[in-house]
Amino acid sequence: MSNKPFTLLGKVIPEGKRTVIDLKIAKLHTRTTVNVPVIIEHSKNPGPVVLLLAGIHGDETNGVGIVREIIDLKLNKPKNGTIICIPVFNIFGYLIQTREFPDGRDLNRMFPGSKSGSLAGQFAYQFSEKIAPYVDYVIDFHTGGGERDNIAQIRCNKDDAKGLELAKIFNPPMIVHSNTIIKSLRETLHKMGKTVLLFEGGKSKELSPTIINEGVNGTRNVLIHLGLIEGEINVRATPIFIKKAKWIRASDSGMFKVRVQNGALVKKKEVLGVIQDPFGEFKKKVYAPFNGYVFCINKTPIVNKGDALFHMSIND
């Protein structure tokens, strides 16, 4: 629960006022300082501290769009507790629209970081030491990497009772049981005793109105449930739970046509897509090997043998 006064990054945050603090990372080779804006809304009433974070991968702009829309709608102004927004976490990657940090590392595999390690490791360390200890709940917004297009979903560990409860409140189309990844932000926060929801939706380098609406509406539900803002929780349908899943991979290289919609329930031997050559001499259908839901589709026009094409649930 937040206390009065609330201090973050060495600064006392006043009650009832918007405060922006720059988390200093480093300087570019041109000596230009690069900072990550941290937007804090601290109410006059006690309550939980919730962190809304996006852009840990710099090209995942849907998440940035979600947090930006939350700020625009003033959903980050709590009646109780504190809401912290970091719309662009990996500011380096965002500037040049790439997934990685300038040192070539995936920031989401560097936590809890190192005080004297690589640039990405040092930045992860700053977050782990200076921000993470002061929050209670985190919603971490992601998209599919590259051309992989994810249906809006929440990923959480099946053994995380509090996380699963919040995932249901978020009310996405799908909830995917997913173990934490070593050295990821989610694993580090979980070890610190924080409740974490990982949102996945859409693909990189896009701003999808559908995905952004899902993210905003789900976050609003969670903030209402936790008592930070007022309103009624909007439950549209019961989420589909994905307990087991498998990637369907390309058996051949070629031009790739998708023949199924994301989120569709498909039957075994149903055609999911077609791989063909540009000369009209080769054409091979991609079939569903079992019954299940498609919740991620590779939208790239050219695939190589072994590429992941469809992520499907394995229905018992």
Coordinates of N, CA, C and O in Angstrom, one line a residue, residues 101-262:
F101 N 18.5 -3.3 -27.2 CA 19.2 -2.2 -26.7 C 20.4 -1.9 -27.6 O 20.7 -2.8 -28.5
P102 N 21.1 -0.8 -27.5 CA 22.2 -0.5 -28.4 C 23.3 -1.5 -28.3 O 24.1 -1.7 -29.3
D103 N 23.4 -2.2 -27.2 CA 24.5 -3.2 -27.1 C 24.1 -4.5 -27.7 O 24.8 -5.5 -27.5
G104 N 23.0 -4.6 -28.4 CA 22.5 -5.8 -29.0 C 21.8 -6.8 -28.1 O 21.3 -7.8 -28.6
R105 N 21.6 -6.4 -26.9 CA 21.0 -7.3 -26.0 C 19.5 -7.1 -25.9 O 19.0 -6.0 -26.0
D106 N 18.7 -8.2 -25.5 CA 17.3 -8.1 -25.3 C 17.1 -7.7 -23.8 O 17.5 -8.5 -22.9
L107 N 16.6 -6.5 -23.6 CA 16.5 -6.0 -22.2 C 15.7 -6.9 -21.3 O 15.9 -7.0 -20.1
N108 N 14.7 -7.6 -22.0 CA 13.8 -8.5 -21.2 C 14.5 -9.9 -20.9 O 13.8 -10.8 -20.4
R109 N 15.8 -10.0 -21.1 CA 16.6 -11.1 -20.6 C 17.8 -10.7 -19.8 O 18.7 -11.4 -19.6
M110 N 17.7 -9.5 -19.2 CA 18.8 -8.9 -18.5 C 18.5 -8.7 -17.0 O 19.4 -8.2 -16.3
F111 N 17.3 -9.0 -16.5 CA 16.9 -8.7 -15.2 C 17.4 -9.7 -14.2 O 17.6 -10.9 -14.6
P112 N 17.7 -9.4 -12.9 CA 17.6 -8.1 -12.3 C 18.7 -7.1 -12.6 O 18.8 -6.0 -12.1
G113 N 19.6 -7.5 -13.5 CA 20.6 -6.6 -14.0 C 21.9 -6.6 -13.2 O 22.0 -7.3 -12.2
S114 N 22.8 -5.7 -13.5 CA 24.1 -5.6 -12.9 C 24.6 -4.2 -12.8 O 24.4 -3.4 -13.8
K115 N 25.1 -3.8 -11.7 CA 25.5 -2.4 -11.5 C 26.7 -2.0 -12.4 O 26.9 -0.9 -12.8
S116 N 27.5 -3.0 -12.8 CA 28.7 -2.8 -13.6 C 28.7 -3.6 -14.9 O 29.8 -3.8 -15.4
G117 N 27.6 -4.1 -15.3 CA 27.5 -5.0 -16.5 C 27.4 -4.2 -17.8 O 27.8 -3.0 -17.9
S118 N 26.7 -4.8 -18.8 CA 26.5 -4.2 -20.0 C 25.5 -3.0 -19.9 O 24.9 -2.8 -18.8
L119 N 25.3 -2.2 -20.9 CA 24.4 -1.1 -20.8 C 23.0 -1.5 -20.5 O 22.3 -1.0 -19.6
A120 N 22.5 -2.6 -21.1 CA 21.2 -3.1 -20.8 C 21.1 -3.6 -19.4 O 20.1 -3.4 -18.7
G121 N 22.2 -4.3 -19.0 CA 22.2 -4.8 -17.6 C 22.2 -3.8 -16.6 O 21.5 -3.9 -15.5
Q122 N 22.9 -2.7 -16.8 CA 22.9 -1.5 -15.9 C 21.6 -0.9 -15.8 O 21.1 -0.5 -14.7
F123 N 20.9 -0.7 -16.9 CA 19.6 -0.1 -16.9 C 18.6 -1.0 -16.2 O 17.8 -0.5 -15.4
A124 N 18.6 -2.3 -16.4 CA 17.8 -3.3 -15.7 C 18.0 -3.2 -14.2 O 17.1 -3.2 -13.4
Y125 N 19.3 -3.0 -13.8 CA 19.6 -2.9 -12.4 C 19.0 -1.6 -11.8 O 18.5 -1.7 -10.7
Q126 N 19.1 -0.5 -12.5 CA 18.5 0.7 -12.0 C 17.0 0.5 -11.7 O 16.5 1.0 -10.7
F127 N 16.3 -0.1 -12.7 CA 14.8 -0.3 -12.5 C 14.6 -1.3 -11.3 O 13.7 -1.0 -10.5
S128 N 15.4 -2.4 -11.2 CA 15.2 -3.4 -10.2 C 15.4 -2.8 -8.8 O 14.8 -3.2 -7.8
E129 N 16.3 -1.8 -8.7 CA 16.7 -1.2 -7.4 C 15.9 0.0 -7.0 O 15.6 0.2 -5.9
K130 N 15.5 0.8 -8.1 CA 15.0 2.1 -7.8 C 13.5 2.3 -8.0 O 12.9 3.2 -7.5
I131 N 12.9 1.3 -8.8 CA 11.4 1.4 -9.0 C 10.7 0.2 -8.5 O 9.7 0.3 -7.8
A132 N 11.1 -1.0 -8.9 CA 10.4 -2.2 -8.6 C 10.1 -2.4 -7.2 O 9.0 -2.9 -6.9
P133 N 11.0 -2.1 -6.2 CA 10.6 -2.3 -4.8 C 9.4 -1.5 -4.3 O 8.8 -1.8 -3.3
Y134 N 9.1 -0.4 -5.0 CA 8.0 0.5 -4.5 C 6.7 0.3 -5.2 O 5.7 1.0 -4.9
V135 N 6.5 -0.8 -6.0 CA 5.2 -1.0 -6.6 C 4.7 -2.3 -6.1 O 5.4 -3.2 -5.6
D136 N 3.3 -2.5 -6.2 CA 2.6 -3.7 -5.8 C 2.1 -4.5 -6.9 O 2.2 -5.7 -6.9
Y137 N 1.7 -3.8 -8.0 CA 1.2 -4.5 -9.2 C 1.8 -3.9 -10.4 O 2.1 -2.7 -10.5
V138 N 2.0 -4.8 -11.4 CA 2.6 -4.4 -12.7 C 1.8 -5.0 -13.8 O 1.5 -6.2 -13.8
I139 N 1.5 -4.1 -14.8 CA 1.0 -4.6 -16.1 C 2.0 -4.3 -17.1 O 2.3 -3.1 -17.4
D140 N 2.6 -5.3 -17.8 CA 3.7 -5.2 -18.7 C 3.1 -5.4 -20.1 O 2.7 -6.6 -20.4
F141 N 3.1 -4.4 -21.0 CA 2.5 -4.5 -22.3 C 3.5 -4.9 -23.4 O 4.5 -4.2 -23.6
H142 N 3.2 -6.0 -24.2 CA 4.0 -6.5 -25.2 C 3.2 -6.7 -26.5 O 1.9 -6.7 -26.5
T143 N 3.9 -7.0 -27.6 CA 3.3 -7.4 -28.8 C 4.1 -8.6 -29.3 O 5.1 -8.9 -28.8
G144 N 3.6 -9.2 -30.4 CA 4.4 -10.3 -31.0 C 5.6 -9.7 -31.7 O 5.6 -8.6 -32.1
G145 N 6.7 -10.4 -31.7 CA 8.0 -10.0 -32.3 C 7.9 -10.1 -33.8 O 7.3 -11.0 -34.3
G146 N 8.5 -9.1 -34.5 CA 8.5 -9.1 -35.9 C 7.1 -9.1 -36.5 O 6.3 -8.3 -36.2
E147 N 6.9 -10.1 -37.4 CA 5.5 -10.1 -38.1 C 4.6 -11.1 -37.4 O 3.5 -11.4 -37.9
R148 N 4.9 -11.5 -36.2 CA 4.0 -12.4 -35.4 C 2.9 -11.6 -34.8 O 3.2 -10.7 -34.0
D149 N 1.7 -11.9 -35.1 CA 0.5 -11.1 -34.7 C -0.2 -11.9 -33.6 O -0.8 -13.0 -33.9
N150 N -0.2 -11.4 -32.4 CA -0.9 -12.1 -31.3 C -2.3 -11.6 -31.1 O -2.6 -10.4 -31.2
I151 N -3.2 -12.5 -30.9 CA -4.5 -12.2 -30.4 C -4.4 -11.5 -29.0 O -3.4 -11.8 -28.3
A152 N -5.2 -10.6 -28.6 CA -5.1 -9.9 -27.3 C -5.2 -11.0 -26.2 O -6.1 -11.8 -26.2
Q153 N -4.2 -11.0 -25.4 CA -4.1 -12.1 -24.3 C -3.4 -11.6 -23.1 O -2.6 -10.7 -23.2
I154 N -3.6 -12.3 -22.0 CA -2.8 -12.1 -20.8 C -2.1 -13.4 -20.6 O -2.7 -14.5 -20.6
R155 N -0.8 -13.3 -20.3 CA 0.0 -14.5 -20.0 C 0.4 -14.5 -18.5 O 0.8 -13.4 -18.0
C156 N 0.1 -15.6 -17.8 CA 0.5 -15.7 -16.4 C 0.7 -17.1 -16.1 O 0.2 -18.0 -16.7
N157 N 1.4 -17.3 -15.0 CA 1.7 -18.6 -14.5 C 0.5 -19.3 -13.9 O -0.2 -18.7 -13.1
K158 N 0.3 -20.6 -14.2 CA -0.9 -21.3 -13.7 C -0.9 -21.4 -12.2 O -2.0 -21.6 -11.6
D159 N 0.2 -21.3 -11.6 CA 0.3 -21.4 -10.1 C 0.2 -20.1 -9.4 O 0.3 -20.0 -8.2
D160 N 0.1 -19.0 -10.2 CA 0.0 -17.7 -9.6 C -1.5 -17.3 -9.4 O -2.1 -16.7 -10.3
A161 N -2.0 -17.6 -8.2 CA -3.5 -17.4 -8.0 C -3.9 -15.9 -8.1 O -4.9 -15.6 -8.7
K162 N -3.1 -15.0 -7.5 CA -3.5 -13.6 -7.6 C -3.4 -13.1 -9.1 O -4.2 -12.3 -9.5
G163 N -2.4 -13.6 -9.8 CA -2.3 -13.2 -11.2 C -3.4 -13.7 -12.0 O -3.9 -12.9 -12.9
L164 N -3.8 -14.9 -11.8 CA -4.9 -15.5 -12.6 C -6.2 -14.8 -12.3 O -7.1 -14.5 -13.1
E165 N -6.4 -14.4 -11.0 CA -7.6 -13.6 -10.6 C -7.7 -12.3 -11.3 O -8.7 -11.9 -11.9
L166 N -6.5 -11.6 -11.4 CA -6.5 -10.3 -12.1 C -6.6 -10.5 -13.6 O -7.2 -9.6 -14.3
A167 N -6.1 -11.6 -14.1 CA -6.2 -11.9 -15.6 C -7.7 -12.0 -15.9 O -8.1 -11.5 -17.0
K168 N -8.5 -12.7 -15.1 CA -9.9 -12.8 -15.4 C -10.6 -11.4 -15.3 O -11.5 -11.2 -16.1
I169 N -10.2 -10.6 -14.4 CA -10.8 -9.3 -14.2 C -10.4 -8.4 -15.5 O -11.2 -7.7 -16.0
F170 N -9.2 -8.6 -16.0 CA -8.8 -7.9 -17.2 C -9.7 -8.2 -18.3 O -10.0 -7.4 -19.2
N171 N -10.1 -9.5 -18.4 CA -11.1 -10.0 -19.3 C -10.6 -9.9 -20.8 O -11.3 -9.3 -21.6
P172 N -9.4 -10.4 -21.1 CA -9.0 -10.5 -22.5 C -9.7 -11.6 -23.2 O -10.3 -12.5 -22.6
P173 N -9.6 -11.6 -24.6 CA -10.2 -12.8 -25.3 C -9.6 -14.1 -24.9 O -10.2 -15.1 -24.8
M174 N -8.2 -14.1 -24.5 CA -7.6 -15.3 -24.1 C -6.6 -15.1 -23.0 O -6.0 -14.1 -22.8
I175 N -6.5 -16.1 -22.1 CA -5.6 -16.2 -21.0 C -4.7 -17.4 -21.3 O -5.1 -18.5 -21.4
V176 N -3.4 -17.1 -21.4 CA -2.4 -18.2 -21.8 C -1.6 -18.5 -20.5 O -0.9 -17.6 -20.0
H177 N -1.6 -19.8 -20.1 CA -0.8 -20.3 -19.1 C 0.7 -20.3 -19.6 O 1.0 -21.0 -20.5
S178 N 1.5 -19.5 -18.9 CA 2.9 -19.3 -19.4 C 3.9 -19.2 -18.3 O 3.7 -18.4 -17.4
N179 N 4.8 -20.1 -18.3 CA 5.9 -20.0 -17.2 C 6.7 -18.8 -17.4 O 6.9 -18.3 -18.5
T180 N 7.3 -18.3 -16.3 CA 8.2 -17.2 -16.4 C 9.5 -17.6 -17.1 O 9.9 -18.7 -17.0
I181 N 10.1 -16.6 -17.8 CA 11.4 -16.8 -18.5 C 12.5 -16.3 -17.7 O 12.4 -15.3 -17.1
I182 N 13.6 -17.1 -17.6 CA 14.8 -16.7 -16.8 C 15.3 -15.4 -17.2 O 15.4 -15.0 -18.4
K183 N 15.5 -14.5 -16.2 CA 16.1 -13.2 -16.3 C 15.1 -12.2 -17.0 O 15.5 -11.1 -17.4
S184 N 13.9 -12.6 -17.1 CA 12.9 -11.6 -17.7 C 12.4 -10.7 -16.6 O 12.6 -10.9 -15.4
L185 N 11.8 -9.6 -17.0 CA 11.2 -8.7 -16.0 C 10.1 -9.4 -15.2 O 10.1 -9.2 -13.9
R186 N 9.3 -10.2 -15.8 CA 8.2 -10.9 -15.1 C 8.8 -11.8 -14.0 O 8.3 -11.8 -12.9
E187 N 9.8 -12.5 -14.3 CA 10.4 -13.4 -13.3 C 11.0 -12.7 -12.2 O 10.8 -13.0 -11.0
T188 N 11.7 -11.6 -12.5 CA 12.3 -10.8 -11.4 C 11.2 -10.2 -10.5 O 11.4 -10.2 -9.2
L189 N 10.2 -9.6 -11.0 CA 9.1 -9.0 -10.2 C 8.4 -10.1 -9.4 O 8.0 -9.9 -8.3
H190 N 8.2 -11.3 -10.0 CA 7.5 -12.4 -9.3 C 8.4 -12.8 -8.1 O 7.8 -13.0 -7.0
K191 N 9.7 -12.9 -8.3 CA 10.6 -13.2 -7.1 C 10.5 -12.2 -6.0 O 10.8 -12.5 -4.9
M192 N 10.2 -10.9 -6.4 CA 10.1 -9.9 -5.4 C 8.8 -9.8 -4.7 O 8.5 -8.9 -3.9
G193 N 7.9 -10.7 -5.1 CA 6.6 -10.8 -4.5 C 5.5 -9.9 -5.1 O 4.5 -9.6 -4.5
K194 N 5.8 -9.4 -6.3 CA 4.9 -8.5 -7.0 C 3.9 -9.3 -7.9 O 4.2 -10.4 -8.3
T195 N 2.7 -8.8 -8.1 CA 1.7 -9.4 -8.9 C 1.8 -8.8 -10.3 O 1.8 -7.6 -10.5
V196 N 2.1 -9.6 -11.3 CA 2.4 -9.2 -12.7 C 1.4 -9.8 -13.7 O 1.2 -11.0 -13.7
L197 N 0.9 -8.9 -14.6 CA 0.2 -9.4 -15.7 C 1.0 -9.0 -17.0 O 1.5 -7.8 -17.1
L198 N 1.2 -9.9 -17.8 CA 1.9 -9.7 -19.1 C 0.9 -9.7 -20.2 O 0.3 -10.7 -20.5
F199 N 0.6 -8.5 -20.8 CA -0.3 -8.4 -21.9 C 0.4 -8.6 -23.2 O 1.5 -8.0 -23.5
E200 N -0.1 -9.4 -24.1 CA 0.4 -9.5 -25.5 C -0.7 -9.2 -26.5 O -1.9 -9.7 -26.3
G201 N -0.4 -8.4 -27.5 CA -1.4 -8.1 -28.5 C -0.9 -7.5 -29.7 O -0.1 -6.5 -29.7
G202 N -1.3 -8.0 -30.9 CA -0.9 -7.4 -32.1 C 0.6 -7.8 -32.5 O 1.1 -8.8 -31.9
K203 N 1.2 -7.0 -33.3 CA 2.6 -7.3 -33.7 C 3.4 -6.0 -33.6 O 2.8 -4.9 -33.4
S204 N 4.7 -6.1 -33.8 CA 5.5 -4.9 -33.7 C 5.3 -3.9 -34.8 O 4.8 -4.2 -35.9
K205 N 5.7 -2.7 -34.5 CA 5.6 -1.6 -35.5 C 4.2 -1.4 -36.1 O 4.0 -1.1 -37.3
E206 N 3.2 -1.4 -35.2 CA 1.8 -1.1 -35.6 C 1.1 -0.5 -34.4 O 1.5 -0.6 -33.3
L207 N 0.1 0.3 -34.8 CA -0.9 0.8 -33.8 C -2.3 0.3 -34.1 O -2.9 0.9 -35.0
S208 N -2.7 -0.8 -33.5 CA -3.9 -1.5 -33.9 C -5.0 -0.9 -32.9 O -4.9 -1.1 -31.7
P209 N -6.1 -0.3 -33.5 CA -7.1 0.2 -32.6 C -7.8 -0.9 -31.8 O -8.1 -0.7 -30.6
T210 N -7.9 -2.1 -32.4 CA -8.5 -3.2 -31.7 C -7.7 -3.6 -30.5 O -8.2 -3.8 -29.3
I211 N -6.4 -3.8 -30.7 CA -5.5 -4.2 -29.6 C -5.4 -3.1 -28.5 O -5.4 -3.4 -27.3
I212 N -5.3 -1.8 -28.9 CA -5.2 -0.7 -28.0 C -6.5 -0.7 -27.1 O -6.4 -0.5 -25.9
N213 N -7.7 -0.9 -27.7 CA -8.9 -0.9 -27.0 C -8.9 -2.0 -26.0 O -9.4 -1.8 -24.8
E214 N -8.5 -3.2 -26.4 CA -8.4 -4.3 -25.4 C -7.5 -4.0 -24.2 O -7.9 -4.3 -23.1
G215 N -6.4 -3.4 -24.5 CA -5.4 -3.1 -23.5 C -6.0 -2.1 -22.5 O -5.8 -2.2 -21.3
V216 N -6.6 -1.0 -23.1 CA -7.1 0.1 -22.2 C -8.3 -0.4 -21.4 O -8.4 -0.2 -20.2
N217 N -9.2 -1.2 -22.0 CA -10.4 -1.7 -21.3 C -10.0 -2.6 -20.2 O -10.6 -2.6 -19.1
G218 N -9.1 -3.5 -20.5 CA -8.6 -4.5 -19.5 C -7.9 -3.8 -18.3 O -8.2 -4.2 -17.1
T219 N -7.1 -2.8 -18.6 CA -6.4 -2.1 -17.5 C -7.4 -1.3 -16.7 O -7.3 -1.3 -15.4
R220 N -8.4 -0.7 -17.3 CA -9.4 0.0 -16.6 C -10.1 -1.0 -15.6 O -10.4 -0.6 -14.4
N221 N -10.5 -2.2 -16.1 CA -11.1 -3.2 -15.2 C -10.2 -3.5 -14.0 O -10.7 -3.6 -12.8
V222 N -8.9 -3.7 -14.2 CA -8.0 -4.0 -13.1 C -7.9 -2.8 -12.1 O -8.0 -3.0 -10.9
L223 N -7.8 -1.6 -12.6 CA -7.7 -0.5 -11.7 C -9.0 -0.3 -10.9 O -8.9 0.1 -9.7
I224 N -10.1 -0.5 -11.5 CA -11.4 -0.5 -10.7 C -11.4 -1.6 -9.7 O -11.8 -1.3 -8.5
H225 N -11.1 -2.8 -10.0 CA -11.1 -3.9 -9.1 C -10.1 -3.7 -7.9 O -10.5 -4.0 -6.8
L226 N -9.0 -3.0 -8.1 CA -8.0 -2.8 -7.1 C -8.4 -1.5 -6.2 O -7.7 -1.2 -5.3
G227 N -9.4 -0.8 -6.7 CA -9.9 0.3 -5.9 C -9.2 1.6 -6.2 O -9.4 2.6 -5.4
L228 N -8.4 1.7 -7.3 CA -7.7 2.9 -7.6 C -8.6 4.0 -8.2 O -8.5 5.2 -8.0
I229 N -9.5 3.5 -9.1 CA -10.4 4.4 -9.8 C -11.8 3.9 -9.6 O -12.1 2.7 -9.3
E230 N -12.8 4.8 -9.9 CA -14.2 4.4 -9.8 C -14.8 3.9 -11.1 O -14.2 4.3 -12.2
G231 N -15.9 3.2 -11.1 CA -16.5 2.7 -12.3 C -17.0 1.3 -12.1 O -16.8 0.7 -11.1
E232 N -17.6 0.8 -13.2 CA -18.1 -0.6 -13.2 C -17.2 -1.4 -14.2 O -16.9 -1.0 -15.3
I233 N -16.8 -2.6 -13.7 CA -16.0 -3.5 -14.5 C -16.8 -4.0 -15.7 O -18.0 -4.4 -15.5
N234 N -16.2 -4.0 -16.9 CA -16.9 -4.3 -18.1 C -16.4 -5.8 -18.5 O -15.3 -6.0 -18.9
V235 N -17.3 -6.7 -18.3 CA -17.0 -8.1 -18.7 C -17.8 -8.4 -19.9 O -19.1 -8.5 -19.9
R236 N -17.1 -8.7 -21.0 CA -17.8 -8.9 -22.3 C -18.1 -10.4 -22.6 O -19.1 -10.8 -23.1
A237 N -17.1 -11.2 -22.2 CA -17.2 -12.7 -22.4 C -16.2 -13.4 -21.6 O -15.3 -12.8 -21.1
T238 N -16.4 -14.7 -21.4 CA -15.5 -15.5 -20.6 C -14.2 -15.7 -21.4 O -14.3 -16.2 -22.6
P239 N -13.1 -15.4 -20.9 CA -11.8 -15.6 -21.7 C -11.6 -17.1 -22.0 O -12.0 -18.0 -21.2
I240 N -11.0 -17.4 -23.1 CA -10.6 -18.7 -23.4 C -9.3 -19.0 -22.8 O -8.3 -18.2 -22.9
F241 N -9.2 -20.1 -22.0 CA -7.9 -20.5 -21.3 C -7.1 -21.4 -22.2 O -7.6 -22.4 -22.7
I242 N -5.9 -21.0 -22.4 CA -4.9 -21.8 -23.2 C -3.9 -22.5 -22.2 O -3.1 -21.8 -21.7
K243 N -4.1 -23.8 -22.0 CA -3.2 -24.4 -21.0 C -2.0 -25.1 -21.6 O -1.0 -25.2 -21.0
K244 N -2.2 -25.6 -22.9 CA -1.1 -26.2 -23.6 C -1.1 -25.7 -25.0 O -2.2 -25.5 -25.6
A245 N 0.1 -25.5 -25.6 CA 0.1 -24.9 -26.9 C 1.3 -25.4 -27.7 O 2.3 -25.9 -27.1
K246 N 1.3 -25.3 -29.0 CA 2.4 -25.7 -29.9 C 2.5 -24.8 -31.1 O 1.5 -24.4 -31.6
W247 N 3.7 -24.6 -31.5 CA 3.9 -23.8 -32.8 C 3.8 -24.8 -34.0 O 4.4 -25.9 -34.0
I248 N 3.1 -24.4 -35.0 CA 3.0 -25.1 -36.3 C 4.1 -24.5 -37.2 O 4.0 -23.3 -37.5
R249 N 5.0 -25.2 -37.7 CA 6.1 -24.7 -38.4 C 6.1 -25.0 -39.9 O 5.4 -26.0 -40.3
A250 N 6.8 -24.2 -40.7 CA 6.8 -24.4 -42.1 C 7.5 -25.6 -42.5 O 8.7 -25.8 -42.1
S251 N 6.9 -26.5 -43.3 CA 7.6 -27.7 -43.8 C 8.5 -27.4 -45.0 O 9.4 -28.2 -45.4
D252 N 8.2 -26.2 -45.7 CA 9.0 -25.8 -46.9 C 9.2 -24.3 -46.8 O 8.5 -23.6 -46.1
S253 N 10.0 -23.8 -47.7 CA 10.2 -22.3 -47.9 C 9.4 -21.8 -49.0 O 9.1 -22.6 -50.0
G254 N 8.9 -20.6 -48.9 CA 8.2 -20.0 -50.0 C 7.3 -18.8 -49.6 O 7.5 -18.3 -48.5
M255 N 6.5 -18.4 -50.6 CA 5.5 -17.3 -50.3 C 4.4 -17.9 -49.4 O 4.0 -19.0 -49.6
F256 N 4.0 -17.1 -48.4 CA 3.0 -17.6 -47.4 C 1.7 -16.8 -47.4 O 1.7 -15.6 -47.3
K257 N 0.6 -17.6 -47.6 CA -0.7 -17.0 -47.6 C -1.5 -17.6 -46.4 O -1.6 -18.8 -46.2
V258 N -2.0 -16.7 -45.5 CA -2.8 -17.2 -44.4 C -4.2 -17.4 -44.8 O -4.8 -16.6 -45.5
R259 N -4.8 -18.5 -44.3 CA -6.2 -18.8 -44.7 C -7.1 -18.9 -43.5 O -8.3 -19.4 -43.6
V260 N -6.7 -18.5 -42.3 CA -7.5 -18.6 -41.1 C -7.4 -17.3 -40.3 O -6.4 -16.6 -40.4
Q261 N -8.4 -17.0 -39.5 CA -8.4 -15.8 -38.7 C -7.8 -16.0 -37.4 O -7.9 -17.1 -36.8
N262 N -7.1 -15.0 -36.9 CA -6.5 -15.1 -35.5 C -7.7 -15.2 -34.5 O -8.7 -14.5 -34.6

